[in-house]
CSV table of C-alpha atoms (C1' of nucleotides) in Angstrom, one decimal:
chain,number,residue,atom,x,y,z
A,1,MET,CA,-12.5,25.0,-3.0
A,2,ASP,CA,-12.0,28.2,-1.1
A,3,ILE,CA,-12.3,28.0,2.7
A,4,GLN,CA,-13.0,31.7,3.0
A,5,GLN,CA,-16.0,31.2,0.7
A,6,LEU,CA,-17.3,28.4,2.9
A,7,ILE,CA,-17.0,30.7,5.9
A,8,SER,CA,-18.9,33.6,4.2
A,9,ASP,CA,-21.5,31.1,3.1
A,10,GLY,CA,-22.1,30.5,6.8
A,11,PHE,CA,-20.5,27.2,7.5
A,12,ALA,CA,-19.6,26.7,11.1
A,13,ILE,CA,-16.0,26.3,12.2
A,14,LYS,CA,-15.2,23.6,14.8
A,15,LYS,CA,-12.1,23.6,16.9
A,16,TYR,CA,-10.2,20.4,17.5
A,17,PRO,CA,-7.3,20.6,20.0
A,18,LYS,CA,-4.1,18.6,19.3
A,19,ASP,CA,-4.7,14.9,19.5
A,20,ALA,CA,-8.5,15.2,19.2
A,21,ILE,CA,-10.1,12.4,17.2
A,22,ILE,CA,-12.2,13.8,14.3
A,23,TYR,CA,-13.6,10.4,13.3
A,24,GLU,CA,-12.7,6.8,13.8
A,25,PRO,CA,-13.0,3.4,12.0
A,26,GLY,CA,-16.5,2.0,11.9
A,27,MET,CA,-18.3,5.4,11.9
A,28,SER,CA,-20.6,6.2,9.1
A,29,PRO,CA,-19.5,9.2,7.1
A,30,ARG,CA,-21.7,12.3,7.3
A,31,TYR,CA,-19.4,15.1,6.5
A,32,VAL,CA,-16.4,16.2,4.4
A,33,TYR,CA,-13.9,18.1,6.5
A,34,PHE,CA,-12.2,21.3,5.2
A,35,ILE,CA,-9.2,22.5,7.2
A,36,LYS,CA,-9.2,26.2,8.0
A,37,SER,CA,-6.0,25.9,10.0
A,38,GLY,CA,-3.9,23.2,11.6
A,39,GLU,CA,-3.0,19.7,10.5
A,40,VAL,CA,-4.6,16.3,10.6
A,41,ARG,CA,-3.2,12.8,10.1
A,42,MET,CA,-5.2,9.8,8.9
A,43,VAL,CA,-4.0,6.6,10.4
A,44,THR,CA,-5.1,3.0,10.5
A,45,VAL,CA,-4.3,1.0,13.5
A,46,SER,CA,-3.6,-2.8,13.6
A,47,LYS,CA,-4.9,-5.1,16.4
A,48,ASP,CA,-1.6,-4.8,18.3
A,49,GLY,CA,-1.7,-1.0,18.2
A,50,LYS,CA,0.7,-0.3,15.4
A,51,GLU,CA,-0.2,2.9,13.5
A,52,PHE,CA,0.1,3.4,9.8
A,53,ILE,CA,-0.1,6.9,8.4
A,54,GLN,CA,-2.4,6.9,5.4
A,55,GLY,CA,-2.1,10.6,4.8
A,56,VAL,CA,-1.5,14.0,6.2
A,57,PHE,CA,-3.8,16.9,5.5
A,58,LYS,CA,-2.9,20.6,6.0
A,59,THR,CA,-4.5,24.1,5.9
A,60,GLY,CA,-6.7,24.5,2.8
A,61,GLN,CA,-7.1,20.8,2.2
A,62,TYR,CA,-10.1,18.6,2.8
A,63,PHE,CA,-10.5,15.0,3.8
A,64,GLY,CA,-13.0,12.3,4.4
A,65,GLU,CA,-14.7,12.2,1.0
A,66,PRO,CA,-13.9,8.7,-0.2
A,67,ALA,CA,-15.8,6.8,2.5
A,68,LEU,CA,-18.7,9.2,2.1
A,69,ILE,CA,-18.8,9.0,-1.7
A,70,VAL,CA,-18.6,5.2,-1.8
A,71,ASN,CA,-21.0,5.0,1.1
A,72,ARG,CA,-18.8,2.8,3.4
A,73,LYS,CA,-17.8,3.1,7.0
A,74,TYR,CA,-14.4,4.8,7.7
A,75,LEU,CA,-11.4,2.5,7.8
A,76,ALA,CA,-9.1,5.0,9.5
A,77,TYR,CA,-8.8,7.4,12.4
A,78,THR,CA,-8.3,11.1,11.7
A,79,ILE,CA,-6.5,12.9,14.4
A,80,ALA,CA,-5.6,16.5,14.8
A,81,SER,CA,-1.8,16.6,14.8
A,82,LYS,CA,-1.9,20.3,15.9
A,83,ASP,CA,-4.7,22.5,17.3
A,84,SER,CA,-7.0,22.8,14.3
A,85,GLU,CA,-10.0,24.7,13.0
A,86,ILE,CA,-12.1,22.5,10.8
A,87,ILE,CA,-15.3,23.1,8.8
A,88,PRO,CA,-17.5,20.0,8.5
A,89,VAL,CA,-19.7,20.1,5.4
A,90,ALA,CA,-22.6,17.8,5.5
A,91,LYS,CA,-23.0,15.2,2.7
A,92,ASN,CA,-25.8,16.8,0.7
A,93,GLN,CA,-24.2,20.2,1.0
A,94,PHE,CA,-20.9,18.7,-0.2
A,95,PHE,CA,-22.7,17.2,-3.2
A,96,ASN,CA,-24.2,20.7,-3.9
A,97,LEU,CA,-20.8,22.2,-3.8
A,98,VAL,CA,-19.4,19.6,-6.2
A,99,GLU,CA,-22.2,20.3,-8.7
A,100,ASN,CA,-22.5,24.0,-8.4
A,101,THR,CA,-19.0,25.3,-7.7
A,102,PRO,CA,-17.2,25.9,-11.0
A,103,GLY,CA,-14.0,24.0,-11.1
A,104,PHE,CA,-14.6,22.1,-7.9
A,105,SER,CA,-15.3,18.7,-9.4
A,106,ILE,CA,-12.1,19.0,-11.5
A,107,ASN,CA,-10.2,20.0,-8.3
A,108,LEU,CA,-11.7,17.0,-6.5
A,109,ILE,CA,-10.7,14.7,-9.3
A,110,GLN,CA,-7.2,16.0,-9.3
A,111,THR,CA,-6.9,15.7,-5.5
A,112,LEU,CA,-8.1,12.1,-5.7
A,113,CYS,CA,-5.6,11.3,-8.5
A,114,ASN,CA,-2.8,12.7,-6.5
A,115,ARG,CA,-3.6,10.6,-3.5
A,116,LEU,CA,-4.0,7.5,-5.7
A,117,PHE,CA,-0.6,8.2,-7.1
A,118,TYR,CA,1.0,8.4,-3.7
A,119,LYS,CA,-0.7,5.2,-2.5
A,120,SER,CA,0.3,3.3,-5.6
A,121,MET,CA,3.9,4.4,-5.0
A,122,MET,CA,3.8,3.3,-1.4
A,123,LEU,CA,2.1,0.0,-2.2
A,124,GLU,CA,4.9,-0.9,-4.6
A,125,GLU,CA,7.4,0.1,-1.9
A,126,LEU,CA,5.7,-1.9,0.8
A,127,ALA,CA,5.1,-4.9,-1.4
A,128,ASN,CA,8.5,-5.2,-3.1
A,129,GLU,CA,11.2,-3.0,-1.6
A,130,LYS,CA,13.5,-3.3,1.4
A,131,ALA,CA,13.7,-0.9,4.3
A,132,GLU,CA,16.5,1.2,2.8
A,133,HIS,CA,14.7,1.8,-0.5
A,134,ARG,CA,11.4,2.5,1.1
A,135,LEU,CA,12.9,5.1,3.4
A,136,LEU,CA,14.8,6.8,0.6
A,137,THR,CA,11.6,7.0,-1.4
A,138,ILE,CA,9.4,8.7,1.2
A,139,ILE,CA,12.3,10.9,2.4
A,140,ASN,CA,12.7,12.2,-1.2
A,141,TYR,CA,9.0,12.5,-1.5
A,142,LEU,CA,8.8,14.6,1.7
A,143,LEU,CA,11.9,16.7,0.8
A,144,ASN,CA,10.1,17.8,-2.4
A,145,ASP,CA,7.7,19.8,-0.3
A,146,ILE,CA,10.3,21.9,1.5
A,147,GLU,CA,12.9,24.5,0.6
A,148,THR,CA,16.6,23.8,-0.1
A,149,GLY,CA,18.5,24.0,3.1
A,150,GLU,CA,15.4,23.3,5.3
A,151,SER,CA,15.1,20.2,7.4
A,152,LEU,CA,12.4,17.6,7.6
A,153,LYS,CA,10.1,18.2,10.6
A,154,VAL,CA,9.2,14.5,10.7
A,155,SER,CA,10.4,12.2,13.5
A,156,ARG,CA,11.9,8.8,13.0
A,157,GLN,CA,8.7,7.4,14.5
A,158,GLU,CA,6.6,9.1,11.9
A,159,LEU,CA,8.8,7.8,9.1
A,160,ALA,CA,8.3,4.3,10.6
A,161,ASP,CA,4.5,4.8,10.7
A,162,MET,CA,4.6,5.9,7.0
A,163,THR,CA,6.7,3.0,5.8
A,164,GLY,CA,5.5,0.1,8.0
A,165,LEU,CA,8.9,-0.2,9.6
A,166,ARG,CA,9.9,0.1,13.3
A,167,VAL,CA,11.6,3.1,14.8
A,168,GLU,CA,14.9,1.2,15.5
A,169,THR,CA,15.0,0.1,11.9
A,170,VAL,CA,14.4,3.6,10.6
A,171,ILE,CA,17.1,5.0,12.9
A,172,ARG,CA,19.6,2.5,11.7
A,173,GLU,CA,18.7,2.8,8.0
A,174,VAL,CA,18.6,6.6,8.0
A,175,LYS,CA,22.2,6.4,9.3
A,176,ILE,CA,23.1,4.0,6.5
A,177,LEU,CA,21.5,6.3,3.9
A,178,SER,CA,23.4,9.2,5.3
A,179,ASP,CA,26.7,7.3,5.4
A,180,LYS,CA,26.2,6.3,1.8
A,181,GLY,CA,25.6,10.0,0.9
A,182,LEU,CA,22.1,9.3,-0.4
A,183,ILE,CA,20.7,11.8,2.1
A,184,HIS,CA,22.1,14.7,4.1
A,185,THR,CA,21.8,15.0,7.9
A,186,GLU,CA,22.9,17.5,10.5
A,187,LYS,CA,22.6,16.7,14.1
A,188,GLY,CA,20.1,13.9,13.2
A,189,LYS,CA,17.9,16.3,11.1
A,190,ILE,CA,17.4,15.3,7.5
A,191,ILE,CA,18.2,18.2,5.3
A,192,ARG,CA,17.2,19.1,1.7
A,193,HIS,CA,20.5,19.7,0.1
A,194,PHE,CA,19.6,20.7,-3.5
B,1,MET,CA,-19.4,6.2,-19.4
B,2,ASP,CA,-21.0,4.0,-22.0
B,3,ILE,CA,-18.7,2.1,-24.3
B,4,GLN,CA,-21.3,1.8,-27.0
B,5,GLN,CA,-21.7,5.5,-27.0
B,6,LEU,CA,-18.0,6.0,-27.6
B,7,ILE,CA,-18.1,3.5,-30.5
B,8,SER,CA,-21.0,5.3,-32.1
B,9,ASP,CA,-19.2,8.6,-31.5
B,10,GLY,CA,-16.6,7.2,-33.9
B,11,PHE,CA,-13.8,6.3,-31.4
B,12,ALA,CA,-11.5,3.5,-32.8
B,13,ILE,CA,-11.1,0.2,-31.2
B,14,LYS,CA,-7.6,-1.2,-30.8
B,15,LYS,CA,-7.0,-5.0,-30.3
B,16,TYR,CA,-4.4,-6.2,-27.8
B,17,PRO,CA,-3.6,-9.9,-27.7
B,18,LYS,CA,-3.1,-11.6,-24.4
B,19,ASP,CA,0.2,-10.4,-22.7
B,20,ALA,CA,0.4,-7.3,-24.9
B,21,ILE,CA,1.7,-4.3,-23.1
B,22,ILE,CA,-0.6,-1.2,-23.3
B,23,TYR,CA,1.8,1.2,-21.6
B,24,GLU,CA,4.8,1.0,-19.4
B,25,PRO,CA,6.5,3.0,-16.7
B,26,GLY,CA,8.2,6.2,-17.8
B,27,MET,CA,5.9,6.8,-20.7
B,28,SER,CA,4.0,10.1,-20.8
B,29,PRO,CA,0.2,9.6,-20.7
B,30,ARG,CA,-1.7,10.6,-23.8
B,31,TYR,CA,-4.9,8.5,-23.5
B,32,VAL,CA,-7.4,7.1,-21.2
B,33,TYR,CA,-8.3,3.5,-22.0
B,34,PHE,CA,-11.8,2.1,-22.1
B,35,ILE,CA,-12.2,-1.6,-22.2
B,36,LYS,CA,-14.8,-2.9,-24.7
B,37,SER,CA,-13.8,-6.5,-24.0
B,38,GLY,CA,-11.1,-8.5,-22.2
B,39,GLU,CA,-9.1,-7.8,-19.1
B,40,VAL,CA,-6.1,-5.8,-18.2
B,41,ARG,CA,-3.8,-5.9,-15.2
B,42,MET,CA,-1.8,-2.9,-13.9
B,43,VAL,CA,1.5,-4.0,-12.3
B,44,THR,CA,4.6,-2.4,-10.9
B,45,VAL,CA,7.8,-4.4,-11.2
B,46,SER,CA,10.7,-4.1,-8.8
B,47,LYS,CA,14.4,-4.1,-9.9
B,48,ASP,CA,14.7,-7.8,-9.3
B,49,GLY,CA,11.6,-8.5,-11.4
B,50,LYS,CA,9.0,-9.1,-8.7
B,51,GLU,CA,5.5,-8.0,-9.9
B,52,PHE,CA,2.9,-6.3,-7.7
B,53,ILE,CA,-0.6,-6.1,-9.0
B,54,GLN,CA,-1.9,-2.6,-8.5
B,55,GLY,CA,-5.3,-3.3,-10.0
B,56,VAL,CA,-7.3,-5.4,-12.5
B,57,PHE,CA,-9.7,-3.8,-15.0
B,58,LYS,CA,-12.5,-5.5,-16.8
B,59,THR,CA,-15.0,-5.0,-19.6
B,60,GLY,CA,-16.8,-1.6,-19.2
B,61,GLN,CA,-14.1,-0.1,-17.0
B,62,TYR,CA,-11.4,2.4,-17.9
B,63,PHE,CA,-7.9,3.0,-16.7
B,64,GLY,CA,-4.9,5.2,-17.0
B,65,GLU,CA,-6.5,8.5,-15.9
B,66,PRO,CA,-4.6,9.3,-12.7
B,67,ALA,CA,-1.2,9.8,-14.4
B,68,LEU,CA,-2.8,11.7,-17.2
B,69,ILE,CA,-4.7,14.0,-14.8
B,70,VAL,CA,-1.8,14.7,-12.5
B,71,ASN,CA,0.4,15.1,-15.5
B,72,ARG,CA,3.1,12.6,-14.5
B,73,LYS,CA,4.7,9.6,-16.2
B,74,TYR,CA,3.2,6.2,-15.7
B,75,LEU,CA,4.5,4.2,-12.7
B,76,ALA,CA,3.2,0.9,-13.8
B,77,TYR,CA,2.8,-1.5,-16.7
B,78,THR,CA,-0.6,-2.3,-18.0
B,79,ILE,CA,-0.8,-5.6,-19.7
B,80,ALA,CA,-3.7,-7.4,-21.4
B,81,SER,CA,-4.4,-10.5,-19.2
B,82,LYS,CA,-6.7,-11.8,-22.0
B,83,ASP,CA,-7.2,-10.9,-25.7
B,84,SER,CA,-8.8,-7.4,-25.3
B,85,GLU,CA,-10.5,-4.7,-27.3
B,86,ILE,CA,-9.6,-1.3,-26.0
B,87,ILE,CA,-10.7,2.3,-27.0
B,88,PRO,CA,-7.9,4.8,-26.4
B,89,VAL,CA,-9.4,8.3,-25.8
B,90,ALA,CA,-7.0,11.1,-26.3
B,91,LYS,CA,-6.4,13.6,-23.4
B,92,ASN,CA,-8.4,16.5,-24.7
B,93,GLN,CA,-11.2,14.3,-25.8
B,94,PHE,CA,-11.3,12.7,-22.4
B,95,PHE,CA,-11.6,16.1,-20.7
B,96,ASN,CA,-14.4,17.0,-23.1
B,97,LEU,CA,-16.2,13.8,-22.1
B,98,VAL,CA,-15.8,14.7,-18.4
B,99,GLU,CA,-17.2,18.1,-18.9
B,100,ASN,CA,-20.0,17.4,-21.3
B,101,THR,CA,-21.2,13.9,-20.5
B,102,PRO,CA,-23.9,14.1,-17.8
B,103,GLY,CA,-23.0,12.1,-14.8
B,104,PHE,CA,-19.5,11.2,-16.0
B,105,SER,CA,-17.6,13.4,-13.6
B,106,ILE,CA,-19.5,11.9,-10.7
B,107,ASN,CA,-18.9,8.4,-12.1
B,108,LEU,CA,-15.2,9.2,-12.3
B,109,ILE,CA,-15.1,10.6,-8.8
B,110,GLN,CA,-16.8,7.4,-7.5
B,111,THR,CA,-14.4,5.2,-9.4
B,112,LEU,CA,-11.4,7.0,-8.0
B,113,CYS,CA,-12.8,6.8,-4.5
B,114,ASN,CA,-13.3,3.0,-4.9
B,115,ARG,CA,-9.7,2.6,-6.0
B,116,LEU,CA,-8.5,4.7,-3.1
B,117,PHE,CA,-10.5,2.6,-0.7
B,118,TYR,CA,-8.9,-0.6,-2.0
B,119,LYS,CA,-5.4,0.9,-1.9
B,120,SER,CA,-5.9,2.2,1.7
B,121,MET,CA,-7.0,-1.2,2.8
B,122,MET,CA,-4.0,-2.9,1.1
B,123,LEU,CA,-1.6,-0.4,2.5
B,124,GLU,CA,-2.8,-1.1,6.0
B,125,GLU,CA,-2.4,-4.8,5.3
B,126,LEU,CA,1.1,-4.6,3.8
B,127,ALA,CA,2.3,-2.2,6.5
B,128,ASN,CA,0.9,-3.9,9.6
B,129,GLU,CA,-0.5,-7.4,9.0
B,130,LYS,CA,1.1,-10.8,8.7
B,131,ALA,CA,0.8,-13.1,5.8
B,132,GLU,CA,-2.3,-15.0,7.1
B,133,HIS,CA,-4.3,-11.8,7.7
B,134,ARG,CA,-3.3,-10.2,4.4
B,135,LEU,CA,-4.4,-13.3,2.5
B,136,LEU,CA,-7.7,-13.6,4.3
B,137,THR,CA,-8.4,-9.9,3.6
B,138,ILE,CA,-7.9,-10.1,-0.2
B,139,ILE,CA,-9.5,-13.5,-0.5
B,140,ASN,CA,-12.7,-12.2,1.2
B,141,TYR,CA,-12.4,-9.1,-1.0
B,142,LEU,CA,-12.3,-11.2,-4.1
B,143,LEU,CA,-15.0,-13.6,-3.0
B,144,ASN,CA,-17.3,-10.6,-2.7
B,145,ASP,CA,-17.4,-10.4,-6.5
B,146,ILE,CA,-18.4,-13.9,-7.2
B,147,GLU,CA,-21.5,-16.0,-6.6
B,148,THR,CA,-22.0,-18.4,-3.7
B,149,GLY,CA,-20.7,-21.8,-4.6
B,150,GLU,CA,-18.3,-20.4,-7.3
B,151,SER,CA,-14.6,-20.7,-7.0
B,152,LEU,CA,-11.9,-18.0,-7.3
B,153,LYS,CA,-10.3,-18.0,-10.7
B,154,VAL,CA,-7.1,-16.6,-9.2
B,155,SER,CA,-3.9,-18.5,-9.0
B,156,ARG,CA,-1.6,-18.7,-5.9
B,157,GLN,CA,0.9,-16.7,-7.9
B,158,GLU,CA,-1.6,-13.9,-8.5
B,159,LEU,CA,-2.5,-13.9,-4.8
B,160,ALA,CA,1.2,-13.5,-4.1
B,161,ASP,CA,1.5,-10.7,-6.5
B,162,MET,CA,-1.5,-8.9,-4.9
B,163,THR,CA,-0.2,-9.2,-1.4
B,164,GLY,CA,3.6,-8.8,-1.8
B,165,LEU,CA,4.1,-12.4,-0.6
B,166,ARG,CA,5.8,-15.4,-2.4
B,167,VAL,CA,4.0,-18.3,-4.0
B,168,GLU,CA,5.3,-20.8,-1.5
B,169,THR,CA,4.1,-18.6,1.4
B,170,VAL,CA,0.7,-18.2,-0.2
B,171,ILE,CA,0.3,-21.9,-0.7
B,172,ARG,CA,1.2,-22.7,2.9
B,173,GLU,CA,-0.9,-19.9,4.4
B,174,VAL,CA,-4.0,-20.7,2.2
B,175,LYS,CA,-3.7,-24.3,3.6
B,176,ILE,CA,-3.6,-22.9,7.1
B,177,LEU,CA,-6.6,-20.7,6.5
B,178,SER,CA,-8.5,-23.7,5.1
B,179,ASP,CA,-7.5,-25.9,8.0
B,180,LYS,CA,-8.7,-23.3,10.4
B,181,GLY,CA,-12.0,-23.1,8.6
B,182,LEU,CA,-11.6,-19.5,7.7
B,183,ILE,CA,-11.9,-20.2,4.0
B,184,HIS,CA,-13.3,-23.2,2.0
B,185,THR,CA,-11.3,-25.1,-0.6
B,186,GLU,CA,-12.1,-28.0,-2.9
B,187,LYS,CA,-9.2,-29.6,-4.8
B,188,GLY,CA,-7.1,-26.5,-4.2
B,189,LYS,CA,-9.8,-24.1,-5.4
B,190,ILE,CA,-11.0,-21.4,-3.1
B,191,ILE,CA,-14.8,-21.5,-2.9
B,192,ARG,CA,-17.3,-18.9,-1.8
B,193,HIS,CA,-19.4,-20.8,0.7
B,194,PHE,CA,-22.0,-18.3,1.8
C,1,DT,C1',19.7,26.2,35.1
C,2,DT,C1',18.2,22.1,36.4
C,3,DA,C1',14.9,18.4,36.1
C,4,DT,C1',12.1,15.6,33.1
C,5,DA,C1',10.5,13.9,29.1
C,6,DA,C1',11.1,12.7,24.4
C,7,DA,C1',13.8,11.2,20.6
C,8,DT,C1',17.7,9.0,19.0
C,9,DA,C1',21.2,5.4,19.4
C,10,DT,C1',23.1,0.7,19.6
C,11,DG,C1',23.7,-4.1,20.9
C,12,DA,C1',21.8,-9.0,21.3
C,13,DT,C1',18.5,-12.2,20.0
C,14,DA,C1',14.3,-14.1,17.8
C,15,DT,C1',11.3,-15.0,13.9
C,16,DA,C1',8.2,-14.6,9.8
C,17,DG,C1',8.7,-15.2,5.5
C,18,DA,C1',12.1,-15.6,1.6
C,19,DT,C1',14.9,-18.6,-0.9
C,20,DC,C1',16.3,-22.9,-2.8
C,21,DA,C1',15.4,-27.6,-4.1
C,22,DT,C1',12.5,-31.2,-5.5
C,23,DA,C1',8.2,-33.7,-5.8
C,24,DA,C1',3.3,-34.4,-6.6
C,25,DT,C1',-0.9,-32.9,-8.9
C,26,DT,C1',-3.7,-30.7,-12.0
C,27,DT,C1',-4.5,-28.7,-16.5
C,28,DA,C1',-3.7,-28.1,-21.4
C,29,DA,C1',-2.1,-29.8,-25.8
C,30,DC,C1',-1.5,-33.1,-29.1
D,1,DG,C1',-5.3,-41.2,-23.7
D,2,DT,C1',-0.6,-39.8,-23.4
D,3,DT,C1',2.8,-36.2,-23.0
D,4,DA,C1',4.2,-31.9,-21.7
D,5,DA,C1',3.6,-27.8,-19.1
D,6,DA,C1',1.8,-25.3,-15.3
D,7,DT,C1',0.4,-25.2,-10.8
D,8,DT,C1',0.4,-26.7,-6.2
D,9,DA,C1',2.9,-28.9,-2.5
D,10,DT,C1',6.5,-29.6,1.1
D,11,DG,C1',11.0,-29.7,3.4
D,12,DA,C1',15.5,-27.4,4.7
D,13,DT,C1',17.9,-23.3,5.2
D,14,DC,C1',18.8,-18.3,5.3
D,15,DT,C1',18.1,-13.4,6.2
D,16,DA,C1',16.0,-8.8,6.9
D,17,DT,C1',13.8,-6.8,10.2
D,18,DA,C1',11.2,-7.2,14.6
D,19,DT,C1',11.8,-7.4,19.3
D,20,DC,C1',13.8,-6.5,23.7
D,21,DA,C1',16.9,-4.1,26.6
D,22,DT,C1',19.5,-0.2,27.9
D,23,DA,C1',22.2,4.1,26.8
D,24,DT,C1',22.8,8.6,25.2
D,25,DT,C1',21.5,12.8,23.3
D,26,DT,C1',18.2,16.6,22.4
D,27,DA,C1',14.1,19.1,23.5
D,28,DT,C1',10.8,20.9,26.9
D,29,DA,C1',9.1,22.6,31.2
D,30,DA,C1',9.6,24.3,35.8
DNA sequence: TTATAAATATGATATAGATCATAATTTAAC
DNA sequence: GTTAAATTATGATCTATATCATATTTATAA
């Protein structure tokens, strides 16, 4: 789905400053959200306040469809990680787009499959693997998205929130991975080496 | 998608006896599998042999699309949990069905969203919640699918494999849940009370 | 450039759940 | 109905990681 197309079709752009909440658990879904610029994270929060990052969405992507499509209340918060411009597309308009935009339903299917793939991978990790293995798996997953020589712009806290571990554990285990030569670090930054 | 329709369209039915492996990790996807009868479980297995149940598929459902659609090798095993009759639909034929069967792409989208919803819920549980909470969550989820007064036909081992816990832990925690009145059991069977 | 905040680091201790071992029930098979 | 196999049960330890406490380093703002 092309964001520019949405804009020329007259959909309004809404601005969310960094840390603004776009929706929260318990709300009934009314829109699908297309990101014109910025970045959004989807997190669930446990009773004692621990966050788990369910996903991160960037410019050009959309989020919020699953709850809307299965007609259930949101399970997660979505929060702007940076100042963001977002186009909320109302339910019926979204279904129109799916039906009438050539290639959109296939694109949606592929998007959903990609997310399922990621979640299956993480479920296996959380269910069966120890801290070190879990970390190596997401780190390699994240490194895939950046250029050789670049560093991960993800804090230890964020790694913790993606793996269900605690910061201290992440810090210690990242060091172990680095010592073992399984990842490369420079001044604490995790680098894509190849 | 209607299984009878597939059969009258001439798709062949393949029989898998209980415990037969339909596909395994590392294989390249070539089919989507429609279940005419029986039951299939999708499991990932860790190096030390611990199983995690990613999903269970029953008569009338289909499985195996995500890896095929995102063009990646399977991550999981799928294994017949009962004697099963399954219709493998080759990749290009599956894409034909998606494009040409009215309502099928919407059905697929809904199916994918339901699975995403389940996986998001389980990720939150595995990342943030303790054994007792995790168990209560899947037990309630599973009880939703059966009639009031009926009992769950799921062993403690299967509950363990769905939650990433160990049998002994599941046995102990189910007892605690029962003592607290949060679930109902009779002779070890978990009963849907309301 | 200095002050302040955020992120990373590291040690000491606690604990949920794994692991190991063995027994008691329940279910299935003959 | 009896035997065998599977499931559930329960106790005793062990261990990975959480938790708590306090530094040190790096980034940000004034």
